[in-house]
PDB file of C-alpha atoms and ligand atoms in Angstrom:
ATOM      1  CA  GLN A 244     -50.867 185.456 272.269  1.00 42.00           C
ATOM      2  CA  THR A 245     -50.701 181.979 273.918  1.00 40.00           C
ATOM      3  CA  VAL A 246     -50.052 180.532 270.433  1.00 48.00           C
ATOM      4  CA  LYS A 247     -47.133 182.859 269.800  1.00 48.00           C
ATOM      5  CA  TYR A 248     -45.268 181.745 272.909  1.00 44.00           C
ATOM      6  CA  THR A 249     -45.971 178.036 272.216  1.00 50.00           C
ATOM      7  CA  PHE A 250     -44.504 178.273 268.977  1.00 54.00           C
ATOM      8  CA  GLY A 251     -41.612 180.766 269.878  1.00 82.00           C
ATOM      9  CA  LEU A 252     -43.018 183.229 267.165  1.00 93.00           C
ATOM     10  CA  GLU A 253     -42.000 186.283 269.375  1.00 94.00           C
ATOM     11  CA  GLU A 254     -38.268 185.167 269.038  1.00 94.00           C
ATOM     12  CA  LEU A 255     -38.748 184.872 265.397  1.00 95.00           C
ATOM     13  CA  GLU A 256     -40.007 188.240 265.258  1.00 97.00           C
ATOM     14  CA  GLN A 257     -37.310 189.670 267.308  1.00 96.00           C
ATOM     15  CA  ARG A 258     -34.591 187.899 265.219  1.00 95.00           C
ATOM     16  CA  LEU A 259     -36.000 188.954 261.940  1.00 96.00           C
ATOM     17  CA  ALA A 260     -36.535 192.370 263.095  1.00 97.00           C
ATOM     18  CA  GLY A 261     -32.835 192.544 263.845  1.00 96.00           C
ATOM     19  CA  TYR A 262     -31.698 190.834 260.723  1.00 96.00           C
ATOM     20  CA  LEU A 263     -33.799 193.013 258.261  1.00 96.00           C
ATOM     21  CA  SER A 264     -33.424 195.991 260.396  1.00 95.00           C
ATOM     22  CA  VAL A 265     -37.121 196.856 260.491  1.00 96.00           C
ATOM     23  CA  PRO A 266     -38.675 198.493 263.559  1.00 96.00           C
ATOM     24  CA  LYS A 267     -41.569 195.910 263.812  1.00 97.00           C
ATOM     25  CA  VAL A 268     -41.980 192.346 262.542  1.00 98.00           C
ATOM     26  CA  ILE A 269     -45.089 190.417 263.004  1.00 98.00           C
ATOM     27  CA  VAL A 270     -44.989 186.565 262.486  1.00 97.00           C
ATOM     28  CA  VAL A 271     -48.152 184.486 262.309  1.00 97.00           C
ATOM     29  CA  ALA A 272     -48.058 180.782 262.607  1.00 95.00           C
ATOM     30  CA  GLY A 273     -47.741 178.269 259.599  1.00 96.00           C
ATOM     31  CA  ASP A 274     -46.680 178.607 256.006  1.00 97.00           C
ATOM     32  CA  SER A 275     -49.146 180.106 253.551  1.00 98.00           C
ATOM     33  CA  ASP A 276     -47.427 178.023 250.832  1.00 98.00           C
ATOM     34  CA  GLU A 277     -48.928 174.927 252.521  1.00 97.00           C
ATOM     35  CA  LEU A 278     -51.945 176.278 254.095  1.00 97.00           C
ATOM     36  CA  PRO A 279     -54.242 178.864 252.621  1.00 95.00           C
ATOM     37  CA  VAL A 280     -55.735 179.814 255.933  1.00 97.00           C
ATOM     38  CA  VAL A 281     -52.423 181.380 256.800  1.00 98.00           C
ATOM     39  CA  LYS A 282     -52.684 183.925 254.180  1.00 98.00           C
ATOM     40  CA  LYS A 283     -56.171 184.963 255.795  1.00 97.00           C
ATOM     41  CA  GLU A 284     -54.205 185.382 259.178  1.00 97.00           C
ATOM     42  CA  LEU A 285     -51.634 187.595 257.314  1.00 98.00           C
ATOM     43  CA  GLY A 286     -54.760 189.524 256.191  1.00 98.00           C
ATOM     44  CA  ARG A 287     -56.269 189.813 259.629  1.00 98.00           C
ATOM     45  CA  ALA A 288     -52.778 191.066 261.083  1.00 98.00           C
ATOM     46  CA  VAL A 289     -52.577 193.539 258.277  1.00 98.00           C
ATOM     47  CA  VAL A 290     -56.025 195.037 258.988  1.00 98.00           C
ATOM     48  CA  GLN A 291     -55.124 195.071 262.938  1.00 97.00           C
ATOM     49  CA  GLN A 292     -51.945 197.111 262.154  1.00 97.00           C
ATOM     50  CA  MET A 293     -53.712 199.376 259.804  1.00 98.00           C
ATOM     51  CA  LYS A 294     -56.215 200.167 262.734  1.00 97.00           C
ATOM     52  CA  ASN A 295     -53.516 200.549 265.314  1.00 97.00           C
ATOM     53  CA  ARG A 296     -51.829 203.362 263.155  1.00 97.00           C
ATOM     54  CA  VAL A 297     -54.919 205.128 261.359  1.00 97.00           C
ATOM     55  CA  ARG A 298     -56.181 208.634 262.347  1.00 96.00           C
ATOM     56  CA  SER A 299     -59.208 210.352 261.254  1.00 95.00           C
ATOM     57  CA  GLY A 300     -58.678 211.824 257.806  1.00 95.00           C
ATOM     58  CA  ASP A 301     -55.948 209.717 256.627  1.00 97.00           C
ATOM     59  CA  VAL A 302     -55.249 208.724 253.158  1.00 98.00           C
ATOM     60  CA  ILE A 303     -54.320 205.059 252.929  1.00 98.00           C
ATOM     61  CA  ALA A 304     -52.494 203.651 249.929  1.00 97.00           C
ATOM     62  CA  VAL A 305     -53.141 199.986 249.014  1.00 97.00           C
ATOM     63  CA  ALA A 306     -51.125 197.920 246.296  1.00 96.00           C
ATOM     64  CA  GLY A 307     -52.439 194.829 244.624  1.00 95.00           C
ATOM     65  CA  GLY A 308     -52.019 191.049 245.083  1.00 96.00           C
ATOM     66  CA  THR A 309     -53.585 187.975 246.713  1.00 97.00           C
ATOM     67  CA  THR A 310     -52.299 188.705 250.063  1.00 98.00           C
ATOM     68  CA  LEU A 311     -53.724 192.133 250.038  1.00 98.00           C
ATOM     69  CA  ALA A 312     -56.962 190.823 248.837  1.00 98.00           C
ATOM     70  CA  SER A 313     -57.023 188.474 252.073  1.00 98.00           C
ATOM     71  CA  ALA A 314     -56.672 191.817 253.982  1.00 98.00           C
ATOM     72  CA  ALA A 315     -59.659 193.287 252.139  1.00 98.00           C
ATOM     73  CA  GLU A 316     -61.549 189.977 253.042  1.00 97.00           C
ATOM     74  CA  MET A 317     -60.826 190.710 256.680  1.00 97.00           C
ATOM     75  CA  MET A 318     -61.729 194.222 256.955  1.00 98.00           C
ATOM     76  CA  VAL A 319     -64.645 195.194 259.091  1.00 96.00           C
ATOM     77  CA  PRO A 320     -66.365 198.340 259.884  1.00 96.00           C
ATOM     78  CA  ASP A 321     -64.743 200.550 262.957  1.00 96.00           C
ATOM     79  CA  PRO A 322     -65.009 204.024 263.967  1.00 96.00           C
ATOM     80  CA  ARG A 323     -61.269 204.200 263.408  1.00 96.00           C
ATOM     81  CA  TRP A 324     -61.989 204.207 259.622  1.00 97.00           C
ATOM     82  CA  GLN A 325     -64.040 207.417 259.830  1.00 94.00           C
ATOM     83  CA  ASN A 326     -63.252 210.049 257.350  1.00 96.00           C
ATOM     84  CA  THR A 327     -60.371 207.999 255.600  1.00 98.00           C
ATOM     85  CA  ILE A 328     -59.876 207.508 252.139  1.00 98.00           C
ATOM     86  CA  PHE A 329     -58.537 204.300 250.508  1.00 98.00           C
ATOM     87  CA  VAL A 330     -56.549 204.949 247.284  1.00 97.00           C
ATOM     88  CA  PRO A 331     -54.786 202.411 244.849  1.00 96.00           C
ATOM     89  CA  ALA A 332     -51.109 202.645 245.141  1.00 95.00           C
ATOM     90  CA  ARG A 333     -50.510 201.898 241.501  1.00 91.00           C
ATOM     91  CA  GLY A 334     -52.374 201.592 238.309  1.00 86.00           C
ATOM     92  CA  GLY A 335     -52.826 198.467 236.368  1.00 80.00           C
ATOM     93  CA  LEU A 336     -49.804 195.838 236.302  1.00 79.00           C
ATOM     94  CA  GLY A 337     -51.365 193.236 233.993  1.00 80.00           C
ATOM     95  CA  GLU A 338     -53.061 191.400 236.795  1.00 85.00           C
ATOM     96  CA  LYS A 339     -56.442 189.776 237.049  1.00 89.00           C
ATOM     97  CA  VAL A 340     -58.990 192.284 238.041  1.00 91.00           C
ATOM     98  CA  GLU A 341     -59.699 190.649 241.433  1.00 93.00           C
ATOM     99  CA  ILE A 342     -56.113 191.333 242.780  1.00 94.00           C
ATOM    100  CA  GLN A 343     -55.609 194.783 241.239  1.00 94.00           C
ATOM    101  CA  ALA A 344     -54.855 197.790 243.458  1.00 95.00           C
ATOM    102  CA  ASN A 345     -58.214 199.556 242.385  1.00 95.00           C
ATOM    103  CA  THR A 346     -60.224 196.542 243.277  1.00 96.00           C
ATOM    104  CA  ILE A 347     -58.573 195.758 246.692  1.00 97.00           C
ATOM    105  CA  SER A 348     -58.596 199.432 247.858  1.00 97.00           C
ATOM    106  CA  SER A 349     -62.234 200.094 246.920  1.00 97.00           C
ATOM    107  CA  ALA A 350     -63.205 196.835 248.588  1.00 98.00           C
ATOM    108  CA  MET A 351     -61.394 197.550 251.728  1.00 98.00           C
ATOM    109  CA  ALA A 352     -62.939 200.927 251.831  1.00 98.00           C
ATOM    110  CA  MET A 353     -66.446 199.507 251.175  1.00 98.00           C
ATOM    111  CA  LYS A 354     -66.020 196.980 254.055  1.00 97.00           C
ATOM    112  CA  ALA A 355     -64.672 199.777 256.339  1.00 97.00           C
ATOM    113  CA  GLN A 356     -67.428 202.033 255.332  1.00 97.00           C
ATOM    114  CA  ALA A 357     -64.889 204.635 254.364  1.00 98.00           C
ATOM    115  CA  SER A 358     -64.303 206.433 251.112  1.00 98.00           C
ATOM    116  CA  TYR A 359     -62.199 205.588 248.024  1.00 97.00           C
ATOM    117  CA  ARG A 360     -60.981 206.722 244.839  1.00 96.00           C
ATOM    118  CA  LEU A 361     -59.965 204.812 241.763  1.00 94.00           C
ATOM    119  CA  LEU A 362     -57.152 205.114 239.580  1.00 92.00           C
ATOM    120  CA  HIS A 363     -58.372 204.600 235.987  1.00 85.00           C
ATOM    121  CA  VAL A 364     -55.027 203.756 234.256  1.00 86.00           C
ATOM    122  CA  PRO A 365     -54.691 200.690 231.907  1.00 78.00           C
ATOM    123  CA  ASP A 366     -51.781 198.505 231.781  1.00 73.00           C
ATOM    124  CA  GLN A 367     -48.643 198.320 229.544  1.00 72.00           C
ATOM    125  CA  LEU A 368     -48.391 201.990 228.787  1.00 80.00           C
ATOM    126  CA  SER A 369     -45.920 203.644 226.639  1.00 86.00           C
ATOM    127  CA  GLU A 370     -43.799 206.368 228.299  1.00 87.00           C
ATOM    128  CA  ASP A 371     -45.686 209.102 226.225  1.00 91.00           C
ATOM    129  CA  THR A 372     -49.126 207.765 227.121  1.00 89.00           C
ATOM    130  CA  ARG A 373     -48.052 207.526 230.737  1.00 88.00           C
ATOM    131  CA  ARG A 374     -46.980 211.036 230.946  1.00 89.00           C
ATOM    132  CA  SER A 375     -49.921 212.411 229.292  1.00 90.00           C
ATOM    133  CA  LEU A 376     -52.433 210.438 231.299  1.00 88.00           C
ATOM    134  CA  MET A 377     -50.612 211.809 234.528  1.00 88.00           C
ATOM    135  CA  GLN A 378     -51.805 215.267 233.380  1.00 90.00           C
ATOM    136  CA  GLU A 379     -55.407 214.113 233.246  1.00 91.00           C
ATOM    137  CA  PRO A 380     -57.329 215.868 236.163  1.00 92.00           C
ATOM    138  CA  GLY A 381     -58.905 212.589 237.448  1.00 91.00           C
ATOM    139  CA  VAL A 382     -55.647 211.089 237.294  1.00 92.00           C
ATOM    140  CA  GLN A 383     -53.728 214.068 238.964  1.00 94.00           C
ATOM    141  CA  GLU A 384     -56.312 214.380 241.694  1.00 94.00           C
ATOM    142  CA  VAL A 385     -55.591 210.655 242.748  1.00 94.00           C
ATOM    143  CA  LEU A 386     -51.809 211.272 242.467  1.00 94.00           C
ATOM    144  CA  ASP A 387     -52.129 214.264 244.774  1.00 95.00           C
ATOM    145  CA  LEU A 388     -54.030 212.184 247.522  1.00 95.00           C
ATOM    146  CA  LEU A 389     -51.408 209.577 246.964  1.00 95.00           C
ATOM    147  CA  SER A 390     -48.611 211.895 247.892  1.00 94.00           C
ATOM    148  CA  THR A 391     -50.502 212.725 251.105  1.00 95.00           C
ATOM    149  CA  ALA A 392     -50.937 208.912 252.169  1.00 97.00           C
ATOM    150  CA  SER A 393     -50.145 208.453 255.983  1.00 97.00           C
ATOM    151  CA  ILE A 394     -50.276 204.580 255.462  1.00 98.00           C
ATOM    152  CA  VAL A 395     -49.062 202.639 252.757  1.00 97.00           C
ATOM    153  CA  VAL A 396     -50.036 198.843 252.454  1.00 98.00           C
ATOM    154  CA  HIS A 397     -48.282 196.728 249.903  1.00 97.00           C
ATOM    155  CA  GLY A 398     -47.044 193.127 249.163  1.00 98.00           C
ATOM    156  CA  ILE A 399     -43.991 191.560 247.932  1.00 98.00           C
ATOM    157  CA  GLY A 400     -43.822 188.842 245.045  1.00 97.00           C
ATOM    158  CA  GLU A 401     -41.246 186.373 243.930  1.00 97.00           C
ATOM    159  CA  ALA A 402     -39.800 187.775 240.783  1.00 97.00           C
ATOM    160  CA  LYS A 403     -40.517 184.686 238.511  1.00 95.00           C
ATOM    161  CA  THR A 404     -43.742 184.193 239.815  1.00 95.00           C
ATOM    162  CA  MET A 405     -45.052 187.720 239.383  1.00 94.00           C
ATOM    163  CA  ALA A 406     -43.657 187.813 235.867  1.00 92.00           C
ATOM    164  CA  GLY A 407     -45.500 184.585 234.910  1.00 90.00           C
ATOM    165  CA  ARG A 408     -48.639 185.838 236.546  1.00 90.00           C
ATOM    166  CA  ARG A 409     -48.930 189.058 234.767  1.00 86.00           C
ATOM    167  CA  THR A 410     -48.859 189.987 231.142  1.00 80.00           C
ATOM    168  CA  THR A 411     -45.090 189.845 230.636  1.00 85.00           C
ATOM    169  CA  SER A 412     -43.540 189.464 227.124  1.00 89.00           C
ATOM    170  CA  ALA A 413     -41.158 186.593 226.792  1.00 92.00           C
ATOM    171  CA  SER A 414     -38.192 189.048 226.271  1.00 94.00           C
ATOM    172  CA  LEU A 415     -38.882 190.714 229.472  1.00 93.00           C
ATOM    173  CA  ARG A 416     -39.020 187.287 231.364  1.00 94.00           C
ATOM    174  CA  SER A 417     -35.645 186.411 229.910  1.00 95.00           C
ATOM    175  CA  ARG A 418     -34.127 189.786 230.962  1.00 96.00           C
ATOM    176  CA  LEU A 419     -35.353 189.374 234.514  1.00 96.00           C
ATOM    177  CA  GLU A 420     -33.771 185.849 234.682  1.00 96.00           C
ATOM    178  CA  GLU A 421     -30.377 187.326 233.129  1.00 97.00           C
ATOM    179  CA  GLU A 422     -30.447 190.129 235.632  1.00 97.00           C
ATOM    180  CA  SER A 423     -31.160 187.779 238.469  1.00 97.00           C
ATOM    181  CA  ALA A 424     -34.365 189.570 239.606  1.00 97.00           C
ATOM    182  CA  VAL A 425     -35.582 187.901 242.786  1.00 98.00           C
ATOM    183  CA  ALA A 426     -38.346 190.282 244.100  1.00 97.00           C
ATOM    184  CA  GLU A 427     -41.112 192.337 242.805  1.00 95.00           C
ATOM    185  CA  SER A 428     -43.264 194.971 244.497  1.00 94.00           C
ATOM    186  CA  PHE A 429     -45.141 198.258 243.273  1.00 89.00           C
ATOM    187  CA  GLY A 430     -44.193 197.127 239.747  1.00 89.00           C
ATOM    188  CA  TYR A 431     -40.363 197.232 240.640  1.00 93.00           C
ATOM    189  CA  TYR A 432     -38.298 194.121 239.936  1.00 95.00           C
ATOM    190  CA  VAL A 433     -34.994 193.882 242.192  1.00 96.00           C
ATOM    191  CA  ASN A 434     -32.009 191.683 242.467  1.00 97.00           C
ATOM    192  CA  GLN A 435     -30.740 190.144 245.736  1.00 96.00           C
ATOM    193  CA  ASP A 436     -28.858 193.500 246.604  1.00 95.00           C
ATOM    194  CA  GLY A 437     -32.035 195.471 246.326  1.00 93.00           C
ATOM    195  CA  GLN A 438     -31.005 197.020 242.980  1.00 95.00           C
ATOM    196  CA  VAL A 439     -33.832 197.958 240.601  1.00 95.00           C
ATOM    197  CA  VAL A 440     -33.469 195.845 237.268  1.00 96.00           C
ATOM    198  CA  HIS A 441     -36.901 196.627 235.831  1.00 94.00           C
ATOM    199  CA  ARG A 442     -39.664 198.916 236.462  1.00 91.00           C
ATOM    200  CA  GLU A 443     -43.143 198.589 235.050  1.00 88.00           C
ATOM    201  CA  ASN A 444     -44.584 201.578 233.068  1.00 84.00           C
ATOM    202  CA  THR A 445     -47.490 202.478 235.263  1.00 83.00           C
ATOM    203  CA  VAL A 446     -48.663 205.740 237.133  1.00 90.00           C
ATOM    204  CA  GLY A 447     -48.886 205.890 240.759  1.00 91.00           C
ATOM    205  CA  LEU A 448     -46.518 205.914 243.930  1.00 90.00           C
ATOM    206  CA  GLN A 449     -42.984 205.646 243.036  1.00 86.00           C
ATOM    207  CA  TRP A 450     -40.384 203.903 245.534  1.00 84.00           C
ATOM    208  CA  ASP A 451     -38.414 207.249 245.925  1.00 83.00           C
ATOM    209  CA  GLU A 452     -41.516 208.796 247.184  1.00 85.00           C
ATOM    210  CA  LEU A 453     -42.044 206.648 250.012  1.00 87.00           C
ATOM    211  CA  ARG A 454     -41.451 208.778 253.195  1.00 84.00           C
ATOM    212  CA  ARG A 455     -39.825 208.087 256.519  1.00 82.00           C
ATOM    213  CA  ASP A 456     -42.915 209.795 258.121  1.00 89.00           C
ATOM    214  CA  GLN A 457     -45.391 207.477 256.668  1.00 94.00           C
ATOM    215  CA  THR A 458     -46.264 204.075 258.121  1.00 96.00           C
ATOM    216  CA  VAL A 459     -45.259 201.466 255.449  1.00 97.00           C
ATOM    217  CA  ILE A 460     -46.949 198.230 256.162  1.00 98.00           C
ATOM    218  CA  THR A 461     -45.305 195.252 254.218  1.00 98.00           C
ATOM    219  CA  VAL A 462     -46.901 191.860 254.068  1.00 98.00           C
ATOM    220  CA  ALA A 463     -45.707 188.814 252.399  1.00 98.00           C
ATOM    221  CA  GLY A 464     -45.403 185.224 253.441  1.00 98.00           C
ATOM    222  CA  GLY A 465     -44.607 181.572 252.292  1.00 98.00           C
ATOM    223  CA  SER A 466     -41.340 180.125 252.441  1.00 97.00           C
ATOM    224  CA  SER A 467     -40.943 180.444 248.742  1.00 98.00           C
ATOM    225  CA  LYS A 468     -40.802 184.174 249.192  1.00 98.00           C
ATOM    226  CA  ALA A 469     -37.893 184.003 251.538  1.00 98.00           C
ATOM    227  CA  LYS A 470     -35.280 185.505 248.993  1.00 97.00           C
ATOM    228  CA  ALA A 471     -37.882 188.121 247.697  1.00 98.00           C
ATOM    229  CA  ILE A 472     -38.583 189.265 251.266  1.00 98.00           C
ATOM    230  CA  ASP A 473     -34.869 189.604 252.012  1.00 97.00           C
ATOM    231  CA  ALA A 474     -33.921 191.296 248.993  1.00 96.00           C
ATOM    232  CA  TYR A 475     -36.893 194.028 249.440  1.00 95.00           C
ATOM    233  CA  MET A 476     -36.773 194.549 253.037  1.00 93.00           C
ATOM    234  CA  ARG A 477     -33.037 195.107 253.532  1.00 88.00           C
ATOM    235  CA  TYR A 478     -32.873 197.908 251.048  1.00 87.00           C
ATOM    236  CA  ARG A 479     -36.463 199.651 251.057  1.00 88.00           C
ATOM    237  CA  PRO A 480     -38.305 201.586 253.714  1.00 87.00           C
ATOM    238  CA  SER A 481     -40.804 199.620 255.685  1.00 94.00           C
ATOM    239  CA  SER A 482     -42.269 200.342 259.198  1.00 96.00           C
ATOM    240  CA  ILE A 483     -43.808 196.880 259.745  1.00 97.00           C
ATOM    241  CA  LEU A 484     -43.371 193.538 258.069  1.00 98.00           C
ATOM    242  CA  ILE A 485     -46.021 191.196 258.483  1.00 98.00           C
ATOM    243  CA  THR A 486     -44.919 187.605 257.450  1.00 98.00           C
ATOM    244  CA  ASP A 487     -45.618 183.987 258.365  1.00 98.00           C
ATOM    245  CA  GLU A 488     -43.331 181.327 260.209  1.00 96.00           C
ATOM    246  CA  GLY A 489     -42.654 179.521 256.924  1.00 97.00           C
ATOM    247  CA  ALA A 490     -41.080 182.709 255.334  1.00 98.00           C
ATOM    248  CA  ALA A 491     -39.553 183.824 258.687  1.00 97.00           C
ATOM    249  CA  LYS A 492     -37.543 180.641 259.388  1.00 96.00           C
ATOM    250  CA  ALA A 493     -36.376 180.279 255.690  1.00 96.00           C
ATOM    251  CA  ILE A 494     -34.907 183.916 255.649  1.00 96.00           C
ATOM    252  CA  LEU A 495     -33.167 183.187 258.742  1.00 95.00           C
ATOM    253  CA  GLU A 496     -31.969 179.668 257.793  1.00 93.00           C
ATOM    254  CA  GLN A 497     -30.653 180.893 254.341  1.00 85.00           C
ATOM    255  CA  ASN A 498     -28.210 183.146 256.217  1.00 75.00           C
TER     256      ASN A 498
HETATM  257  O1  G3H B 386     -46.242 193.066 244.201  1.00 78.56           O
HETATM  258  C1  G3H B 386     -46.467 192.106 244.728  1.00 78.56           C
HETATM  259  C2  G3H B 386     -47.392 191.179 244.633  1.00 78.56           C
HETATM  260  O2  G3H B 386     -48.691 191.896 244.313  1.00 78.56           O
HETATM  261  C3  G3H B 386     -47.687 190.164 245.624  1.00 78.56           C
HETATM  262  O3  G3H B 386     -48.450 189.332 245.292  1.00 78.56           O
HETATM  263  O4  G3H B 386     -49.772 188.730 247.381  1.00 78.56           O
HETATM  264  O5  G3H B 386     -50.293 187.474 245.477  1.00 78.56           O
HETATM  265  O6  G3H B 386     -47.972 187.173 246.277  1.00 78.56           O
HETATM  266  P1  G3H B 386     -49.261 188.111 246.232  1.00 78.56           P
END
């Protein structure tokens, strides 16, 4: 808390919450683009907010990415995780296995000493395969659980970085550029007005299934993600944004 007042982070939190119309914003000191330790602090803040909101028996949907991998690293056992179930928010999105939603949600659950389910769905599905996989009882069970999630935790990526990091075809990469995609989350790419310009074909939580009665915890930091965070947050439901000083200042400065 002392650190916050020293660096004026509370003021940043309030200004950002007002600008993005998000009920709650948490800003950690530093810029995770410059200092890797800041990403760990983002992860610590995610775990703290999850703990504040969780109730016994809750289903928690967890997406992928390096920021959420930091949150999994910071997870520790606590009575509040009793009887909770961690579920991956989406199937494969062409990422390295360490940062896929399956890996992160199961790692979180194991460290929390809670239960978890896996979503056994490969990347890059055709629409027909996606539909038939969704009928599989094992997949259906996880999708049913996902629809009851009380807490959803996810990151936001910068569109070009995400397309480059994943197995994305050259034609899709140039289409994303033509369509001015700036942000990516849950496999959806959006432009700066929050319009969806592309959706990856995978199963799992869809954006229009996010509910107002859920706690949606969004985490993304680093000044390089300023435009992406802005584009996502102003147009999609989120209860809490956890970001860093670098991103918060860049978002407010660019406007
Ligand atoms: O969809 C968003 C990305 O998974 C965020 O990934 O945390 O590694 O930047 P990142």
